[in-house]
Amino acid sequence: MRLDLCGVRGSTAAPGAEFLRYGGHTSCVAVSHDGAAEPTLILDAGTGIRAASALLDGPFRGTILLTHLHWDHLQGLPFFSAGDREDSRADLLLPEQPDGTDAVSILSRAMSPPHFPMEPPQLRGAWSFGSIAPGEREIEGFRVLAREIPHKGGRTFGYRISDERSTLTYMPDHRPTALGPGPDGFGEYHPAALELLSGSDLLIHDAQLLHEELAAEELFGHSCGDYAVGLAREGSCPAVLLFHHRPDRSDAALDEIALRFAGDTGVAVARQGTVLEL
Ligand SMILES: [Zn+2]
Ligand SMILES: [Zn+2]
């Protein structure tokens, strides 16, 4: 499969000269089948989904899969121009809500007047909005495993996405310290995370924090890069992309993080605009 990293930030977009190299858009990864010209599966709809539009010549025809409903994973949705046109087809899927609220109602809480001038069903084209439970299913010809993982403020899923050849694990927002400190003090390498990682070629994981920030900031729901690297080691995953950068982390600060992990084989700091063949 091919991955286009369309947005790698967490929390809120980061425009400005000091964020140009790693990029300022919030979470969005576009997934294409081997040899396909265009993506059919989009993970999260942060502001990076605008960059996903640029990958398409015509309308989007595929599925948008949300890990959860926080702003930095949703606010790009109404600006997804390849989806908001008469000839598009988009199926949006989000985690089933604990209180049973349906997908349109829950999305409309964030996207409706007076917060925003329109509601999700007013997007042009053939849109559907649905909820998924944890488990395995086929989506756009990919095998997708969904598992609930700890974060903060709303049900959050991690996903494992496989084609015939390769497997990606996507956990952009994850607070493993919610389950305990774990063997390294960065959070538990818990069963859901390890199941999502099983057989994976690449882990894209929350690295919002530095380990020295964890004690003061883990209540915001995130993890540190050291956890992502430790989890990959526990799950025998050969490659890790540190993702969901804090919005104030400048290019220089992210270069420093890359240096910290320079001795760890297969670990890289995610940059917007990167294209990966898995
Ligand atoms: Zn986030
Ligand atoms: Zn979040």
mmCIF file with all atom_site columns, N, CA, C and O in Angstrom, residues 104 108 119-124 127 129:
data_model
loop_
_atom_site.group_PDB
_atom_site.id
_atom_site.type_symbol
_atom_site.label_atom_id
_atom_site.label_alt_id
_atom_site.label_comp_id
_atom_site.label_asym_id
_atom_site.label_entity_id
_atom_site.label_seq_id
_atom_site.pdbx_PDB_ins_code
_atom_site.Cartn_x
_atom_site.Cartn_y
_atom_site.Cartn_z
_atom_site.occupancy
_atom_site.B_iso_or_equiv
_atom_site.pdbx_formal_charge
_atom_site.auth_seq_id
_atom_site.auth_comp_id
_atom_site.auth_asym_id
_atom_site.auth_atom_id
_atom_site.pdbx_PDB_model_num
ATOM 1  N N  . VAL A 1 104 ? -24.357 10.815 12.480 1.00 0.00 ? 104 VAL A N  1
ATOM 2  C CA . VAL A 1 104 ? -24.691 12.177 12.029 1.00 0.00 ? 104 VAL A CA 1
ATOM 3  C C  . VAL A 1 104 ? -24.931 13.093 13.231 1.00 0.00 ? 104 VAL A C  1
ATOM 4  O O  . VAL A 1 104 ? -24.458 14.235 13.267 1.00 0.00 ? 104 VAL A O  1
ATOM 5  N N  . SER A 1 108 ? -22.664 16.291 14.078 1.00 0.00 ? 108 SER A N  1
ATOM 6  C CA . SER A 1 108 ? -23.352 17.578 13.988 1.00 0.00 ? 108 SER A CA 1
ATOM 7  C C  . SER A 1 108 ? -23.177 18.426 15.239 1.00 0.00 ? 108 SER A C  1
ATOM 8  O O  . SER A 1 108 ? -23.357 19.643 15.196 1.00 0.00 ? 108 SER A O  1
ATOM 9  N N  . GLU A 1 119 ? -24.274 21.364 8.147  1.00 0.00 ? 119 GLU A N  1
ATOM 10 C CA . GLU A 1 119 ? -24.194 20.067 8.822  1.00 0.00 ? 119 GLU A CA 1
ATOM 11 C C  . GLU A 1 119 ? -23.610 19.016 7.866  1.00 0.00 ? 119 GLU A C  1
ATOM 12 O O  . GLU A 1 119 ? -23.656 19.202 6.645  1.00 0.00 ? 119 GLU A O  1
ATOM 13 N N  . PRO A 1 120 ? -23.080 17.914 8.409  1.00 0.00 ? 120 PRO A N  1
ATOM 14 C CA . PRO A 1 120 ? -22.426 16.912 7.548  1.00 0.00 ? 120 PRO A CA 1
ATOM 15 C C  . PRO A 1 120 ? -23.264 16.450 6.357  1.00 0.00 ? 120 PRO A C  1
ATOM 16 O O  . PRO A 1 120 ? -22.718 16.341 5.240  1.00 0.00 ? 120 PRO A O  1
ATOM 17 N N  . PRO A 1 121 ? -24.575 16.167 6.523  1.00 0.00 ? 121 PRO A N  1
ATOM 18 C CA . PRO A 1 121 ? -25.326 15.675 5.349  1.00 0.00 ? 121 PRO A CA 1
ATOM 19 C C  . PRO A 1 121 ? -25.442 16.701 4.222  1.00 0.00 ? 121 PRO A C  1
ATOM 20 O O  . PRO A 1 121 ? -25.861 16.340 3.113  1.00 0.00 ? 121 PRO A O  1
ATOM 21 N N  . GLN A 1 122 ? -25.079 17.953 4.487  1.00 0.00 ? 122 GLN A N  1
ATOM 22 C CA . GLN A 1 122 ? -25.141 18.970 3.422  1.00 0.00 ? 122 GLN A CA 1
ATOM 23 C C  . GLN A 1 122 ? -23.903 18.964 2.529  1.00 0.00 ? 122 GLN A C  1
ATOM 24 O O  . GLN A 1 122 ? -23.849 19.712 1.551  1.00 0.00 ? 122 GLN A O  1
ATOM 25 N N  . LEU A 1 123 ? -22.912 18.153 2.862  1.00 0.00 ? 123 LEU A N  1
ATOM 26 C CA . LEU A 1 123 ? -21.775 18.006 1.941  1.00 0.00 ? 123 LEU A CA 1
ATOM 27 C C  . LEU A 1 123 ? -22.307 17.456 0.618  1.00 0.00 ? 123 LEU A C  1
ATOM 28 O O  . LEU A 1 123 ? -23.185 16.579 0.603  1.00 0.00 ? 123 LEU A O  1
ATOM 29 N N  . ARG A 1 124 ? -21.753 17.967 -0.486 1.00 0.00 ? 124 ARG A N  1
ATOM 30 C CA . ARG A 1 124 ? -22.240 17.514 -1.794 1.00 0.00 ? 124 ARG A CA 1
ATOM 31 C C  . ARG A 1 124 ? -21.714 16.120 -2.120 1.00 0.00 ? 124 ARG A C  1
ATOM 32 O O  . ARG A 1 124 ? -20.658 15.733 -1.634 1.00 0.00 ? 124 ARG A O  1
ATOM 33 N N  . TRP A 1 127 ? -22.723 10.873 0.302  1.00 0.00 ? 127 TRP A N  1
ATOM 34 C CA . TRP A 1 127 ? -22.074 10.640 1.597  1.00 0.00 ? 127 TRP A CA 1
ATOM 35 C C  . TRP A 1 127 ? -22.913 9.680  2.430  1.00 0.00 ? 127 TRP A C  1
ATOM 36 O O  . TRP A 1 127 ? -24.145 9.730  2.394  1.00 0.00 ? 127 TRP A O  1
ATOM 37 N N  . PHE A 1 129 ? -22.780 8.158  6.660  1.00 0.00 ? 129 PHE A N  1
ATOM 38 C CA . PHE A 1 129 ? -22.146 8.349  7.966  1.00 0.00 ? 129 PHE A CA 1
ATOM 39 C C  . PHE A 1 129 ? -22.538 7.173  8.848  1.00 0.00 ? 129 PHE A C  1
ATOM 40 O O  . PHE A 1 129 ? -23.726 6.910  9.044  1.00 0.00 ? 129 PHE A O  1
#
